[in-house]
Short mmCIF file of C-alpha atoms and ligand atoms in Angstrom, two decimals:
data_model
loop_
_atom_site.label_atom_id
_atom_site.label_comp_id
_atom_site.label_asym_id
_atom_site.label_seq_id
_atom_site.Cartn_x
_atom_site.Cartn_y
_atom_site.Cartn_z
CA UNK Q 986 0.00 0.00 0.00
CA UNK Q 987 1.07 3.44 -1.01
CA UNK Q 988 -0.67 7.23 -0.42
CA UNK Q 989 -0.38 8.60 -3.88
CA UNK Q 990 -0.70 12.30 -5.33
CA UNK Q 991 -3.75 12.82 -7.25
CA UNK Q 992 -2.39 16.21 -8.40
CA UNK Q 993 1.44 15.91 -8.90
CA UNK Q 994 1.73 12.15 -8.92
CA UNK Q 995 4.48 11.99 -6.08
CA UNK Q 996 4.26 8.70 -3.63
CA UNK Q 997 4.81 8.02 -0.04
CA UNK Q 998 4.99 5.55 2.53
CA UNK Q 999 2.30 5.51 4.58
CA UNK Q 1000 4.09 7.02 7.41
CA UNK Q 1001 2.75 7.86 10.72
CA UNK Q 1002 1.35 11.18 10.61
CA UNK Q 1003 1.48 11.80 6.92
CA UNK Q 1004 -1.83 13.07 5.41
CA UNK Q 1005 -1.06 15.72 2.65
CA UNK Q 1006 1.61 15.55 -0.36
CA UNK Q 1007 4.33 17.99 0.07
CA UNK Q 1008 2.84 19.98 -2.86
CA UNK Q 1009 -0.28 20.36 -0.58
CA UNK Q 1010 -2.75 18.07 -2.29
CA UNK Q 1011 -4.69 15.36 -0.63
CA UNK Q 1012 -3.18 12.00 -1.36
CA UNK Q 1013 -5.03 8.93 -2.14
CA UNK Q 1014 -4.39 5.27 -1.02
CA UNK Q 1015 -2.97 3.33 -3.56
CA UNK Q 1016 -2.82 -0.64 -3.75
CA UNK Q 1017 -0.20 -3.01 -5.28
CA UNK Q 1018 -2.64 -6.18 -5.31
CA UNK Q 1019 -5.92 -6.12 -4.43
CA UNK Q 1020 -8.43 -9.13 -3.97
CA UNK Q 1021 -12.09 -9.38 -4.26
CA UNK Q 1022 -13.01 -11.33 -1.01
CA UNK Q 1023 -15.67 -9.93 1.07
CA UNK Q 1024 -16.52 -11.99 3.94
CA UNK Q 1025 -18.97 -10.75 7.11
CA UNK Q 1026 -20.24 -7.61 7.80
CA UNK Q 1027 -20.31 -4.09 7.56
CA UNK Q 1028 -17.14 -2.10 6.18
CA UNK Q 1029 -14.66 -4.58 7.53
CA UNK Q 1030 -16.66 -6.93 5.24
CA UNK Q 1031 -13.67 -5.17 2.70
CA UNK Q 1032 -10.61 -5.96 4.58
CA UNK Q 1033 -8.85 -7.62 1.70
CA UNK Q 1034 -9.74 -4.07 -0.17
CA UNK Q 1035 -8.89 -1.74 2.90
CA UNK Q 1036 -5.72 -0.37 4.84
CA UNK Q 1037 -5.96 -2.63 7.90
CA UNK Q 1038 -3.13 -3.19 10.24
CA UNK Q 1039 -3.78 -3.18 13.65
CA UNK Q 1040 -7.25 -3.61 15.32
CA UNK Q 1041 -10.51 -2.71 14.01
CA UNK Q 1042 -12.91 -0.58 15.62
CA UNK Q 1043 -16.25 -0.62 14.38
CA UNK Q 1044 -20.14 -0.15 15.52
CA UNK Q 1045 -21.44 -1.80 12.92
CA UNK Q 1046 -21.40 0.92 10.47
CA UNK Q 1047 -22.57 -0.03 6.57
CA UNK Q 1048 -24.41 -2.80 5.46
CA UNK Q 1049 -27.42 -0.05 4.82
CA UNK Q 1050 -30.30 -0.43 2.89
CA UNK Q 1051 -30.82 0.07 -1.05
CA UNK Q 1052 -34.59 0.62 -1.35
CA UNK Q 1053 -36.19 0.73 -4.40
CA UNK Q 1054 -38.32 3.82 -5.13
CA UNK Q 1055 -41.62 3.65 -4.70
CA UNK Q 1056 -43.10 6.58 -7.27
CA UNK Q 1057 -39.53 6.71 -9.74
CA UNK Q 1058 -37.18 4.22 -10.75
CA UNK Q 1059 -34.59 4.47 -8.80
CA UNK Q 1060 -32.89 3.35 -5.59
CA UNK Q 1061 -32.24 4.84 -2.58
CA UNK Q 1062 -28.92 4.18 -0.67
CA UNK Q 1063 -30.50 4.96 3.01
CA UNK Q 1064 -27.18 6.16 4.80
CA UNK Q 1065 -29.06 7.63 7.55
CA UNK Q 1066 -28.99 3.93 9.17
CA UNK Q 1067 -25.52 4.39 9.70
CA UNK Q 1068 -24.75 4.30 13.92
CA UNK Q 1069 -24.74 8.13 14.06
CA UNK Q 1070 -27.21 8.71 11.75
CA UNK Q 1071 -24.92 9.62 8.14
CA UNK Q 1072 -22.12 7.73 6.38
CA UNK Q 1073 -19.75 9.30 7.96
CA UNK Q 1074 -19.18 6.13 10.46
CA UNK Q 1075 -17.56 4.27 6.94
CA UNK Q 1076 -14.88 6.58 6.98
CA UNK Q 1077 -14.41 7.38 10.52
CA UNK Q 1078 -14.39 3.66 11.88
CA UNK Q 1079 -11.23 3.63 9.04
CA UNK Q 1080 -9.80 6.81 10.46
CA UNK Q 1081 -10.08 6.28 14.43
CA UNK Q 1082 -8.47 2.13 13.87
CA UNK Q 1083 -5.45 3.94 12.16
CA UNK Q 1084 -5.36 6.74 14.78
CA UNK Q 1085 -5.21 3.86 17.18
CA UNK Q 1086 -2.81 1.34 15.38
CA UNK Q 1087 -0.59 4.70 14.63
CA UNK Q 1088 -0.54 4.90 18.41
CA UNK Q 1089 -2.55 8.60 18.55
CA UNK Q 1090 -4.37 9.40 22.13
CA UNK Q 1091 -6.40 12.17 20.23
CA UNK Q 1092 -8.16 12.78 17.19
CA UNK Q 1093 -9.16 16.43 15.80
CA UNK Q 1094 -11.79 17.12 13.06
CA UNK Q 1095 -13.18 20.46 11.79
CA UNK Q 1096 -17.00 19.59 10.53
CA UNK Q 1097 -20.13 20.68 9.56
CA UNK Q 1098 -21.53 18.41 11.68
CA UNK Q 1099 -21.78 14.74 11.01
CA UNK Q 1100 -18.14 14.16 10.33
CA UNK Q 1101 -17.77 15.34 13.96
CA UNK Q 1102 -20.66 13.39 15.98
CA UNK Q 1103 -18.63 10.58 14.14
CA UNK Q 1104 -15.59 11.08 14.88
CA UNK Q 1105 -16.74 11.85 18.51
CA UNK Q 1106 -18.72 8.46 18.72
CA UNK Q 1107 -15.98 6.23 17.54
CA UNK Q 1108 -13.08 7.80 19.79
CA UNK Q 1109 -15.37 7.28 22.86
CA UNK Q 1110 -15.99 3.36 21.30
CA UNK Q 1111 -12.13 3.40 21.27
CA UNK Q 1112 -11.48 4.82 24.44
CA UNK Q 1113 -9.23 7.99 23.09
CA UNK Q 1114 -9.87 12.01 23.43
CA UNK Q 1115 -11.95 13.52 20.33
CA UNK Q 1116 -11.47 17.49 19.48
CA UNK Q 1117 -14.31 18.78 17.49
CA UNK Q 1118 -14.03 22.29 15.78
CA UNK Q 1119 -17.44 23.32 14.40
CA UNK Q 1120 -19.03 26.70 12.64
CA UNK Q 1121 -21.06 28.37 15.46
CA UNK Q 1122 -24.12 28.04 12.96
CA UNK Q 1123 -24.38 23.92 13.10
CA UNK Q 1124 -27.60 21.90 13.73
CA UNK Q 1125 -28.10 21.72 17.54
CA UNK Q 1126 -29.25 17.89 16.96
CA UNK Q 1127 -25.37 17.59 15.80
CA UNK Q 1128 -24.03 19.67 18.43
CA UNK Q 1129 -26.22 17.38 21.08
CA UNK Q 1130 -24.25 14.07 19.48
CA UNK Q 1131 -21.18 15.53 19.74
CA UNK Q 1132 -21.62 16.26 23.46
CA UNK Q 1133 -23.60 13.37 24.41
CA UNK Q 1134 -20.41 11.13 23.17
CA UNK Q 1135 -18.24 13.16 25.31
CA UNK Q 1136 -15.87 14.87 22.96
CA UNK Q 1137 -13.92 18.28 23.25
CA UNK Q 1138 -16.62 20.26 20.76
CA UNK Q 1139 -15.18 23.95 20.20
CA UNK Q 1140 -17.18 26.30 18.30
CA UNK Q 1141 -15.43 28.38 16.03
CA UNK Q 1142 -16.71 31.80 14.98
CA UNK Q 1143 -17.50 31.64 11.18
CA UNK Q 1144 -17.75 28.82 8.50
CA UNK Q 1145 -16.30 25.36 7.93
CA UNK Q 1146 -13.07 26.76 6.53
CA UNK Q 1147 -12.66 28.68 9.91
CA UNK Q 1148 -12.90 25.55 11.82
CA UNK Q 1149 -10.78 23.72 9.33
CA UNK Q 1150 -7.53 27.08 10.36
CA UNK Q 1151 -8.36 25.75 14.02
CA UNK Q 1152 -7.81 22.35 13.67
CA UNK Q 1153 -4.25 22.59 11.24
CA UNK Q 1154 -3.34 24.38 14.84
CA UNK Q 1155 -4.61 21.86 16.86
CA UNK Q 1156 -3.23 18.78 14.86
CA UNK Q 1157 0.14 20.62 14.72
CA UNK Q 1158 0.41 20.02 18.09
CA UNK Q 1159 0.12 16.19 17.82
CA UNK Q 1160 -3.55 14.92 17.48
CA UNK Q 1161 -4.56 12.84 14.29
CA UNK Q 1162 -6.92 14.42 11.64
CA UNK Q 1163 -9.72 13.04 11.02
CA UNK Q 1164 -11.38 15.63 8.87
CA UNK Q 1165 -13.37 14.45 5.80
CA UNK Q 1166 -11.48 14.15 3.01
CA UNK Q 1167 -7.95 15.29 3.72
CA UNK Q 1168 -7.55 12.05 5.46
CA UNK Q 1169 -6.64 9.51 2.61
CA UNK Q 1170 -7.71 6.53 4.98
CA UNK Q 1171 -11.50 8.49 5.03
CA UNK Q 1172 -12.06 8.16 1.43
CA UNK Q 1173 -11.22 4.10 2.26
CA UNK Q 1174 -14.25 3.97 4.21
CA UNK Q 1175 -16.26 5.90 2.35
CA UNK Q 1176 -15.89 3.55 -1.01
CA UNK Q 1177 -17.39 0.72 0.59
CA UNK Q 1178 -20.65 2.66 -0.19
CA UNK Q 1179 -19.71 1.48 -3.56
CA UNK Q 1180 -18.81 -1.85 -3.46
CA UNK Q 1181 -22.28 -2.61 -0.90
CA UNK Q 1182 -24.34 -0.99 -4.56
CA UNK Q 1183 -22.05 -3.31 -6.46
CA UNK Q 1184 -22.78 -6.57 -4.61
CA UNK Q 1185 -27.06 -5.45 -4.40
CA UNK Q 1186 -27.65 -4.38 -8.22
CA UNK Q 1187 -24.38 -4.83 -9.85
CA UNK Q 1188 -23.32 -1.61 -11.75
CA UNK Q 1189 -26.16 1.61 -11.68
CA UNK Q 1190 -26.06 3.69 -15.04
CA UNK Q 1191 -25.91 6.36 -12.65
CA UNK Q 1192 -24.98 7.70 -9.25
CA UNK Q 1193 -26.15 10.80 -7.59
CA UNK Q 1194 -24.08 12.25 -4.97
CA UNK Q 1195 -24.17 15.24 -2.77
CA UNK Q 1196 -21.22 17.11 -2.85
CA UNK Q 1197 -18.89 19.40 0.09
CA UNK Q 1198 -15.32 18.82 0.25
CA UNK Q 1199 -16.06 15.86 -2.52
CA UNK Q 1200 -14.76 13.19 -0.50
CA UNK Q 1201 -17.46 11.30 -0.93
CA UNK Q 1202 -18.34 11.20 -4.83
CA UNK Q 1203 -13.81 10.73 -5.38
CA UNK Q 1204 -14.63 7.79 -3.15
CA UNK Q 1205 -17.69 6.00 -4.46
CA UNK Q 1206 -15.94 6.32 -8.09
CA UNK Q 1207 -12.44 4.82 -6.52
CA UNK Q 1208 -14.94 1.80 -5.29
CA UNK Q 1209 -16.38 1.36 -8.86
CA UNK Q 1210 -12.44 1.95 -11.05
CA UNK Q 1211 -10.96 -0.70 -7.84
CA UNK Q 1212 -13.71 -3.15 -9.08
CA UNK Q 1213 -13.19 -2.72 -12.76
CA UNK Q 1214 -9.21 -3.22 -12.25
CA UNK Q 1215 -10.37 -6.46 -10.27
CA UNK Q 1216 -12.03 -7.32 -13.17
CA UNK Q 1217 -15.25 -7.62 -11.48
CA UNK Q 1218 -16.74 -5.37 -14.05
CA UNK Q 1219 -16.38 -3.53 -17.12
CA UNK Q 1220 -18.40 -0.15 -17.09
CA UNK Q 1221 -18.22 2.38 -14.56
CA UNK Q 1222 -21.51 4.19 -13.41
CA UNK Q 1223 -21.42 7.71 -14.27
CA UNK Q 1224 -21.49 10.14 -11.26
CA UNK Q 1225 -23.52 12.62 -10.91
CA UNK Q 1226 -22.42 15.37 -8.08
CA UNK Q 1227 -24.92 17.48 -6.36
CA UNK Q 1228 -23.96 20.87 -4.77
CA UNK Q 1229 -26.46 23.58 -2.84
CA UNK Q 1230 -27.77 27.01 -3.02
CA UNK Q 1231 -24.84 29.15 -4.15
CA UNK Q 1232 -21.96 27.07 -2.55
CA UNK Q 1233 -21.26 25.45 -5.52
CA UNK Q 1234 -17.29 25.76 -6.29
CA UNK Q 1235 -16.71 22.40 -7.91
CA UNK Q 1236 -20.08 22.73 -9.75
CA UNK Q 1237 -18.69 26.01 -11.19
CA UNK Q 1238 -14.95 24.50 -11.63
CA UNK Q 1239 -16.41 21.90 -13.74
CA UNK Q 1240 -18.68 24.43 -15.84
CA UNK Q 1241 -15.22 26.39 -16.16
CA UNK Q 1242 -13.87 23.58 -17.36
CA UNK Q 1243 -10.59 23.92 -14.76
CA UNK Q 1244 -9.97 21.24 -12.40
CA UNK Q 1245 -9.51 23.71 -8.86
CA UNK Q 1246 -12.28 24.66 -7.25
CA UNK Q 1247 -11.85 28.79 -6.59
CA UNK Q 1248 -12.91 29.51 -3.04
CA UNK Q 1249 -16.39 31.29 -2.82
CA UNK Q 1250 -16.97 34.06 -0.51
CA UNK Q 1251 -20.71 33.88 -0.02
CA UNK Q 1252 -21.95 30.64 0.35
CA UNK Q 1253 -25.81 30.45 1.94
CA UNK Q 1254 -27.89 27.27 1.98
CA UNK Q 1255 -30.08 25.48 3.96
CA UNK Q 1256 -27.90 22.87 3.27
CA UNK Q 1257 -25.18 23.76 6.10
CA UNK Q 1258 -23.52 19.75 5.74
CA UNK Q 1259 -22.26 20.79 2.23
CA UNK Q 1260 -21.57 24.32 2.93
CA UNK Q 1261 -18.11 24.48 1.97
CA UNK Q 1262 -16.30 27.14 -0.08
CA UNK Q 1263 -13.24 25.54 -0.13
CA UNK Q 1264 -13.31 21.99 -1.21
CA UNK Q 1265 -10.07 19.46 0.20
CA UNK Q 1266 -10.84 17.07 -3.10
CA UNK Q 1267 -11.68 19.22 -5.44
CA UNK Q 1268 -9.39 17.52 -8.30
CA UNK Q 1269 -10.59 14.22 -7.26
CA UNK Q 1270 -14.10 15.25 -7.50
CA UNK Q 1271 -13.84 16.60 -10.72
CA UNK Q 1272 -12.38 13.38 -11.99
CA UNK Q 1273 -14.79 11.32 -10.72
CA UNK Q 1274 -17.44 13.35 -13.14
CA UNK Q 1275 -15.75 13.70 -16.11
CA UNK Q 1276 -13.99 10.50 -16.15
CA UNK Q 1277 -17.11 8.82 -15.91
CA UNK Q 1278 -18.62 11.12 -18.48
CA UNK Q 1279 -21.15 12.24 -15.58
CA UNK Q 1280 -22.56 15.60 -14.21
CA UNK Q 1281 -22.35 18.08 -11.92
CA UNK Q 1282 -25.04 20.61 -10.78
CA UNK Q 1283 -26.23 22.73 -8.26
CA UNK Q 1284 -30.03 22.97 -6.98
CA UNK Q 1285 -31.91 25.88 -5.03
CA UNK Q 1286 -32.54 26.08 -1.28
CA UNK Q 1287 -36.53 25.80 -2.62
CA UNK Q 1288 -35.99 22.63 -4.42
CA UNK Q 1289 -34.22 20.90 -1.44
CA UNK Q 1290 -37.49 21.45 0.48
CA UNK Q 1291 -39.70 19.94 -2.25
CA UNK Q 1292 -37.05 17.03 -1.92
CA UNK Q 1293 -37.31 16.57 1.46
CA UNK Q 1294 -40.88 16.38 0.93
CA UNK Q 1295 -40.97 14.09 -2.20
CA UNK Q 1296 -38.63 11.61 0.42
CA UNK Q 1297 -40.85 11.92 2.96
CA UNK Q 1298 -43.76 10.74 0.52
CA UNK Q 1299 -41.91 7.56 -0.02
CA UNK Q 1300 -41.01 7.15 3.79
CA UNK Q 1301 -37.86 8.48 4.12
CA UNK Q 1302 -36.48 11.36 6.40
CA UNK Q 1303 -33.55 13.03 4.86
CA UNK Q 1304 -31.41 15.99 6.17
CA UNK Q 1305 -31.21 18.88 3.02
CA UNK Q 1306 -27.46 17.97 2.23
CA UNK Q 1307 -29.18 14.64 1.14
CA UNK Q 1308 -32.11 15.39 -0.38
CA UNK Q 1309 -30.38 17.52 -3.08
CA UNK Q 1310 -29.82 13.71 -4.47
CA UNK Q 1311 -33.44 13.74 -5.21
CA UNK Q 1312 -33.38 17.51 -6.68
CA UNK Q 1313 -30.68 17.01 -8.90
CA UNK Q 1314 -32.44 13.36 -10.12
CA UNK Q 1315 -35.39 15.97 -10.52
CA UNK Q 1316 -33.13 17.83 -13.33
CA UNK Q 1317 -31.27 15.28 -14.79
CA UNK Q 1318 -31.18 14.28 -18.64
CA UNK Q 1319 -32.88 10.44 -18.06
CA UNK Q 1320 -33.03 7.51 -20.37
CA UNK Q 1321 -35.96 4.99 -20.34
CA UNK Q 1322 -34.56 2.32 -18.28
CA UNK Q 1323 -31.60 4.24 -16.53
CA UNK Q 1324 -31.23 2.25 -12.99
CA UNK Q 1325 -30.09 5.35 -11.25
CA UNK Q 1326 -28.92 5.32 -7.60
CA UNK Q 1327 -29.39 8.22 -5.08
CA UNK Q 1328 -26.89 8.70 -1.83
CA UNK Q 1329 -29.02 9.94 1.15
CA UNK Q 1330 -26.07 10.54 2.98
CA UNK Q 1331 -27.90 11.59 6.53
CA UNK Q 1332 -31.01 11.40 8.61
CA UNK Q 1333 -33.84 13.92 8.60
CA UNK Q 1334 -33.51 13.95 12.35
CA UNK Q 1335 -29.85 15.72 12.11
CA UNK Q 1336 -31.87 19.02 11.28
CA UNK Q 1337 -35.47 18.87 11.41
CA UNK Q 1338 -35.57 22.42 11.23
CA UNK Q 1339 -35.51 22.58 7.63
CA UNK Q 1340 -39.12 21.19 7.48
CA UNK Q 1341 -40.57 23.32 8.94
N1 LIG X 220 -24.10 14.84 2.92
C1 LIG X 220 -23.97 15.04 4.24
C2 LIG X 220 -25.14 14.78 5.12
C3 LIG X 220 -22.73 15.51 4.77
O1 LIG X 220 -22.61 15.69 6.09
C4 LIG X 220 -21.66 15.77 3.89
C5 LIG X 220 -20.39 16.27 4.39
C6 LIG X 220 -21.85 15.51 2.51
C7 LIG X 220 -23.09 15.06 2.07
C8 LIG X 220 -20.79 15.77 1.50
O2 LIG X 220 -19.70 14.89 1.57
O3 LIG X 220 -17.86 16.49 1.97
O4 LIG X 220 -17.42 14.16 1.26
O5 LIG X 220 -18.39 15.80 -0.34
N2 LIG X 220 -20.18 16.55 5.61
C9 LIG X 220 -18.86 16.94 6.17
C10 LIG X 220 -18.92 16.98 7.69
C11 LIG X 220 -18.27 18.11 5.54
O6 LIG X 220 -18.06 17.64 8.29
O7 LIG X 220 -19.77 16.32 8.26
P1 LIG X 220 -18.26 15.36 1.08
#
């Protein structure tokens, strides 16, 4: 296993402490031989396709449902079952067994939210400290998780990329990120979204996937290349990324046609999980989308609430990060026949609020 540079192409050993390339791109986990084997449960059900020394901490995150759409032909990849309510737990029970086998006493994240409940729930499961930095503006529901699992939650005074400044500080001074995205052992977790579509309904024509930092679309696509190099399939879905209101930097990066996402000044949404003006995987994001000859898009603030209602027709509760899956399926160019799957990364009951 190697961390490799999406950006310049420079490799590393995967070091203790090592998260960035020295050029200051995210790195991505690279494998010499990888083998199809899944065997039990949950994300560890991947070992043979995960970074995995040491022991495994895990709360039975994955394994979630794919329902099938009631009123529109698609399928719905119910995250929100996850143990802390988003799919966060995929990555993070990754992230806190390396913190751990790495020999780290504290992990740090900077989140909008869910990242940090997770992180907070796992460290507590594993027995080490948790440092949360959050924007003063997140979901009380979140903020109540975070505290209830007995982390260190520090609210920082403007947006996500203010508490992303506190936590460089913080990990400086020797606690492990854990912060979506910038941690290549994250987007490990994350893929086995992927590979649990893979083994349900083989390969979807398309994916639909809300979009922040991008973590999360670079890894789903990562799960579906990893399987194709296996030779476990031949076509790769296309991926379709979903970003809110008017935070949309990689939606405008990719309408640019440039593959770095310019940092946005004003972002508002009632999306506040994706409200991020400065996206960590950016480049890998963008990738993902054109290398699959996919999309990327934006919706309003007013079509995330007739999501969240057209969800809740079919009997699903979804916070408005994840019901711009359904918007942008709302939008989307269609064929007769597409099988199209929709991430809803995260509970309703993270942020109620936005109901009502
Ligand atoms: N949906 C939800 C509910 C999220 O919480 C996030 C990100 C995303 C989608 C987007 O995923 O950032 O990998 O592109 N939440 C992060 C957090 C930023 O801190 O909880 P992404």
């Amino acid at each position: 296993m190697e961390l490799v540079c999406p950006r310049c192409g420079k490799r590393y050993k995967p070091t203790k402490g090592r998260y960035l390339c020295d050029c200051g791109s995210v790195l991505l986990v690279s494998y010499k031989n990888m083998k199809w084997a899944p065997r039990g449960e949950g994300v560890w059900r991947y070992k043979s396709c995960l970074p995995h020394k040491g022991k495994h901490f895990s709360l039975q995150e994955g394994g979630t449902p794919l329902v099938k759409g009631r009123d529109r032909d698609v399928y719905y990849k119910l995250e929100g079952d996850n143990p802390t309510g988003s799919f966060k737990d995929r990555g993070t029970a990754v992230v806190v067994s390396r913190a751990v086998s790495e020999g780290f006493k504290t992990v740090s994240t900077a989140s909008t939210g869910n990242m940090g409940a997770s992180i907070a729930a796992y460290a507590a499961y594993a027995d080490i400290k948790a440092r949360i930095f959050v924007p003063s503006s997140t979901p009380i529901n979140k903020l109540s998780q975070i505290i209830a699992y007995g982390a260190e939650l520090v609210k920082v005074k403007g947006t996500f990329h203010d508490a992303v400044a506190r936590l460089w500080d913080d990990v400086s001074k020797g606690s492990y990120l854990a912060v979506t995205g910038a941690n290549p052992y994250y987007i490990e977790g994350e893929k086995t979204i992927g590979y649990e579509i893979y083994e349900d309904i083989g390969v979807p024509d398309k994916i639909i996937v809300p979009m922040g930092t991008g973590g999360l679309i670079t890894s789903i696509y990562k799960a579906f290349t990893e399987l194709k190099r296996m030779r476990k399939i031949r076509k790769l879905p296309q991926m379709i990324g979903v970003q809110a209101g008017n935070c949309s930097p990689i939606v405008n990066a990719y309408s640019e046609g440039v593959d770095r996402a310019e940092r946005m000044e004003k972002c508002n949404t009632i999306a506040s999980a994706i409200m991020i003006k400065t996206p960590f995987n950016d480049l890998t994001a963008l990738n993902a989308i054109r290398k699959s000859k996919g999309d990327a898009l934006s919706v309003s603030d007013a079509e995330i609430r007739h999501a969240i209602r057209g969800l809740g027709e079919e009997g699903i509760f979804a916070e408005p990060a994840s019901a711009t899956a359904l918007a942008a399926y709302e939008k989307i160019e269609k064929e007769k026949g597409d099988k199209v799957a929709l991430i809803i990364t995260g509970s309703g009951l993270k942020d109620p609020s936005a109901v009502i």
